[in-house]
């Protein structure tokens, strides 16, 4: 089993260091595992990891550590799918984040919410553009 100290020795988690992006980590895994591109397998893994995460969420005994681990697995396989598709998910997420930040404020400077708390995006702010990434 790999420990925190092992990961530190590999260059992860050192203070002041630039950390690899999630896409960098998934690329490293794919390269070291000599894993071929398999989009169908990626789709199956997303479903499998989503189901495992959901089991933890719905568990009445609530193991938050297990829930977090399954959430990380889910994000990891989503990144793997994006890599298999040839998409730069890091760049796409950056653009979506910047767009969400720009669209959350209405023209009068207010932030509007639905009854459930979800932010209502400003319809006058352009939507994110990702066409050049696919």
mmCIF file of N, CA, C and O in Angstrom, residues 50-90:
data_model
loop_
_atom_site.group_PDB
_atom_site.id
_atom_site.type_symbol
_atom_site.label_atom_id
_atom_site.label_comp_id
_atom_site.label_asym_id
_atom_site.label_seq_id
_atom_site.Cartn_x
_atom_site.Cartn_y
_atom_site.Cartn_z
ATOM 1 N N UNK A 50 -19.725 6.102 -10.009
ATOM 2 C CA UNK A 50 -20.878 6.872 -9.546
ATOM 3 C C UNK A 50 -21.732 6.031 -8.607
ATOM 4 O O UNK A 50 -22.140 6.500 -7.538
ATOM 5 N N UNK A 51 -21.985 4.789 -8.989
ATOM 6 C CA UNK A 51 -22.787 3.899 -8.150
ATOM 7 C C UNK A 51 -22.119 3.666 -6.791
ATOM 8 O O UNK A 51 -22.782 3.661 -5.752
ATOM 9 N N UNK A 52 -20.790 3.478 -6.798
ATOM 10 C CA UNK A 52 -20.068 3.275 -5.536
ATOM 11 C C UNK A 52 -20.137 4.522 -4.657
ATOM 12 O O UNK A 52 -20.290 4.427 -3.437
ATOM 13 N N UNK A 53 -20.027 5.692 -5.280
ATOM 14 C CA UNK A 53 -20.148 6.943 -4.519
ATOM 15 C C UNK A 53 -21.552 7.077 -3.946
ATOM 16 O O UNK A 53 -21.728 7.412 -2.769
ATOM 17 N N UNK A 54 -22.560 6.782 -4.757
ATOM 18 C CA UNK A 54 -23.944 6.908 -4.318
ATOM 19 C C UNK A 54 -24.254 5.965 -3.150
ATOM 20 O O UNK A 54 -24.969 6.337 -2.216
ATOM 21 N N UNK A 55 -23.707 4.761 -3.186
ATOM 22 C CA UNK A 55 -23.885 3.830 -2.076
ATOM 23 C C UNK A 55 -23.370 4.453 -0.778
ATOM 24 O O UNK A 55 -24.021 4.369 0.268
ATOM 25 N N UNK A 56 -22.226 5.111 -0.843
ATOM 26 C CA UNK A 56 -21.666 5.754 0.353
ATOM 27 C C UNK A 56 -22.529 6.933 0.806
ATOM 28 O O UNK A 56 -22.743 7.132 1.992
ATOM 29 N N UNK A 57 -23.033 7.716 -0.146
ATOM 30 C CA UNK A 57 -23.881 8.867 0.184
ATOM 31 C C UNK A 57 -25.156 8.412 0.885
ATOM 32 O O UNK A 57 -25.608 9.034 1.846
ATOM 33 N N UNK A 58 -25.741 7.323 0.391
ATOM 34 C CA UNK A 58 -27.009 6.843 0.920
ATOM 35 C C UNK A 58 -26.855 5.934 2.141
ATOM 36 O O UNK A 58 -27.847 5.551 2.749
ATOM 37 N N UNK A 59 -25.624 5.629 2.499
ATOM 38 C CA UNK A 59 -25.364 4.762 3.644
ATOM 39 C C UNK A 59 -25.781 5.478 4.929
ATOM 40 O O UNK A 59 -25.239 6.534 5.254
ATOM 41 N N UNK A 60 -26.745 4.911 5.674
ATOM 42 C CA UNK A 60 -27.203 5.589 6.897
ATOM 43 C C UNK A 60 -26.129 5.696 7.968
ATOM 44 O O UNK A 60 -26.213 6.556 8.846
ATOM 45 N N UNK A 61 -25.089 4.869 7.888
ATOM 46 C CA UNK A 61 -24.006 4.947 8.866
ATOM 47 C C UNK A 61 -22.995 6.048 8.519
ATOM 48 O O UNK A 61 -22.178 6.414 9.352
ATOM 49 N N UNK A 62 -23.035 6.527 7.291
ATOM 50 C CA UNK A 62 -22.309 7.713 6.856
ATOM 51 C C UNK A 62 -20.818 7.732 7.091
ATOM 52 O O UNK A 62 -20.347 8.460 7.941
ATOM 53 N N UNK A 63 -20.062 6.964 6.328
ATOM 54 C CA UNK A 63 -18.608 7.010 6.397
ATOM 55 C C UNK A 63 -18.123 8.091 5.428
ATOM 56 O O UNK A 63 -18.010 7.871 4.225
ATOM 57 N N UNK A 64 -17.851 9.267 5.957
ATOM 58 C CA UNK A 64 -17.484 10.413 5.109
ATOM 59 C C UNK A 64 -16.152 10.194 4.399
ATOM 60 O O UNK A 64 -15.956 10.653 3.274
ATOM 61 N N UNK A 65 -15.228 9.492 5.027
ATOM 62 C CA UNK A 65 -13.953 9.202 4.383
ATOM 63 C C UNK A 65 -14.157 8.318 3.155
ATOM 64 O O UNK A 65 -13.563 8.554 2.100
ATOM 65 N N UNK A 66 -15.005 7.310 3.276
ATOM 66 C CA UNK A 66 -15.304 6.435 2.143
ATOM 67 C C UNK A 66 -16.038 7.208 1.045
ATOM 68 O O UNK A 66 -15.788 6.995 -0.149
ATOM 69 N N UNK A 67 -16.921 8.096 1.451
ATOM 70 C CA UNK A 67 -17.638 8.917 0.466
ATOM 71 C C UNK A 67 -16.663 9.785 -0.323
ATOM 72 O O UNK A 67 -16.742 9.883 -1.555
ATOM 73 N N UNK A 68 -15.722 10.404 0.382
ATOM 74 C CA UNK A 68 -14.722 11.250 -0.281
ATOM 75 C C UNK A 68 -13.850 10.425 -1.228
ATOM 76 O O UNK A 68 -13.567 10.842 -2.353
ATOM 77 N N UNK A 69 -13.461 9.230 -0.801
ATOM 78 C CA UNK A 69 -12.645 8.358 -1.648
ATOM 79 C C UNK A 69 -13.393 8.003 -2.924
ATOM 80 O O UNK A 69 -12.842 8.065 -4.027
ATOM 81 N N UNK A 70 -14.670 7.660 -2.800
ATOM 82 C CA UNK A 70 -15.461 7.309 -3.984
ATOM 83 C C UNK A 70 -15.669 8.522 -4.888
ATOM 84 O O UNK A 70 -15.683 8.392 -6.113
ATOM 85 N N UNK A 71 -15.820 9.698 -4.300
ATOM 86 C CA UNK A 71 -15.952 10.916 -5.102
ATOM 87 C C UNK A 71 -14.669 11.161 -5.892
ATOM 88 O O UNK A 71 -14.712 11.512 -7.075
ATOM 89 N N UNK A 72 -13.522 10.954 -5.255
ATOM 90 C CA UNK A 72 -12.242 11.102 -5.955
ATOM 91 C C UNK A 72 -12.124 10.091 -7.092
ATOM 92 O O UNK A 72 -11.672 10.441 -8.188
ATOM 93 N N UNK A 73 -12.528 8.848 -6.832
ATOM 94 C CA UNK A 73 -12.505 7.842 -7.896
ATOM 95 C C UNK A 73 -13.380 8.272 -9.067
ATOM 96 O O UNK A 73 -13.003 8.093 -10.229
ATOM 97 N N UNK A 74 -14.531 8.843 -8.762
ATOM 98 C CA UNK A 74 -15.443 9.293 -9.811
ATOM 99 C C UNK A 74 -14.804 10.407 -10.640
ATOM 100 O O UNK A 74 -14.813 10.360 -11.876
ATOM 101 N N UNK A 75 -14.224 11.379 -9.989
ATOM 102 C CA UNK A 75 -13.560 12.471 -10.709
ATOM 103 C C UNK A 75 -12.419 11.916 -11.561
ATOM 104 O O UNK A 75 -12.231 12.311 -12.717
ATOM 105 N N UNK A 76 -11.672 10.985 -11.001
ATOM 106 C CA UNK A 76 -10.530 10.389 -11.700
ATOM 107 C C UNK A 76 -10.967 9.717 -12.999
ATOM 108 O O UNK A 76 -10.354 9.924 -14.048
ATOM 109 N N UNK A 77 -12.034 8.919 -12.936
ATOM 110 C CA UNK A 77 -12.470 8.229 -14.159
ATOM 111 C C UNK A 77 -13.131 9.193 -15.144
ATOM 112 O O UNK A 77 -13.072 8.967 -16.354
ATOM 113 N N UNK A 78 -13.723 10.272 -14.656
ATOM 114 C CA UNK A 78 -14.250 11.303 -15.557
ATOM 115 C C UNK A 78 -13.080 11.942 -16.311
ATOM 116 O O UNK A 78 -13.155 12.162 -17.531
ATOM 117 N N UNK A 79 -11.996 12.221 -15.612
ATOM 118 C CA UNK A 79 -10.806 12.749 -16.282
ATOM 119 C C UNK A 79 -10.257 11.737 -17.289
ATOM 120 O O UNK A 79 -9.808 12.114 -18.375
ATOM 121 N N UNK A 80 -10.308 10.457 -16.935
ATOM 122 C CA UNK A 80 -9.858 9.427 -17.860
ATOM 123 C C UNK A 80 -10.691 9.401 -19.126
ATOM 124 O O UNK A 80 -10.167 9.232 -20.234
ATOM 125 N N UNK A 81 -11.996 9.584 -18.972
ATOM 126 C CA UNK A 81 -12.881 9.645 -20.137
ATOM 127 C C UNK A 81 -12.507 10.838 -21.020
ATOM 128 O O UNK A 81 -12.383 10.704 -22.245
ATOM 129 N N UNK A 82 -12.309 11.986 -20.393
ATOM 130 C CA UNK A 82 -11.935 13.183 -21.158
ATOM 131 C C UNK A 82 -10.615 12.957 -21.895
ATOM 132 O O UNK A 82 -10.478 13.327 -23.072
ATOM 133 N N UNK A 83 -9.666 12.334 -21.224
ATOM 134 C CA UNK A 83 -8.380 12.040 -21.868
ATOM 135 C C UNK A 83 -8.581 11.109 -23.059
ATOM 136 O O UNK A 83 -8.027 11.343 -24.140
ATOM 137 N N UNK A 84 -9.392 10.077 -22.891
ATOM 138 C CA UNK A 84 -9.663 9.156 -23.996
ATOM 139 C C UNK A 84 -10.366 9.849 -25.158
ATOM 140 O O UNK A 84 -10.203 9.442 -26.308
ATOM 141 N N UNK A 85 -11.138 10.877 -24.859
ATOM 142 C CA UNK A 85 -11.820 11.632 -25.909
ATOM 143 C C UNK A 85 -10.907 12.683 -26.551
ATOM 144 O O UNK A 85 -11.266 13.302 -27.542
ATOM 145 N N UNK A 86 -9.746 12.912 -25.943
ATOM 146 C CA UNK A 86 -8.821 13.924 -26.457
ATOM 147 C C UNK A 86 -9.163 15.330 -25.997
ATOM 148 O O UNK A 86 -8.740 16.308 -26.612
ATOM 149 N N UNK A 87 -9.921 15.444 -24.919
ATOM 150 C CA UNK A 87 -10.353 16.738 -24.412
ATOM 151 C C UNK A 87 -9.464 17.198 -23.258
ATOM 152 O O UNK A 87 -9.061 16.399 -22.421
ATOM 153 N N UNK A 88 -9.191 18.489 -23.208
ATOM 154 C CA UNK A 88 -8.441 19.080 -22.101
ATOM 155 C C UNK A 88 -9.442 19.521 -21.039
ATOM 156 O O UNK A 88 -9.952 20.640 -21.067
ATOM 157 N N UNK A 89 -9.749 18.623 -20.116
ATOM 158 C CA UNK A 89 -10.754 18.910 -19.096
ATOM 159 C C UNK A 89 -10.300 20.009 -18.145
ATOM 160 O O UNK A 89 -11.121 20.782 -17.657
ATOM 161 N N UNK A 90 -8.999 20.115 -17.884
ATOM 162 C CA UNK A 90 -8.505 21.201 -17.028
ATOM 163 C C UNK A 90 -8.851 22.560 -17.643
ATOM 164 O O UNK A 90 -9.354 23.452 -16.966
#
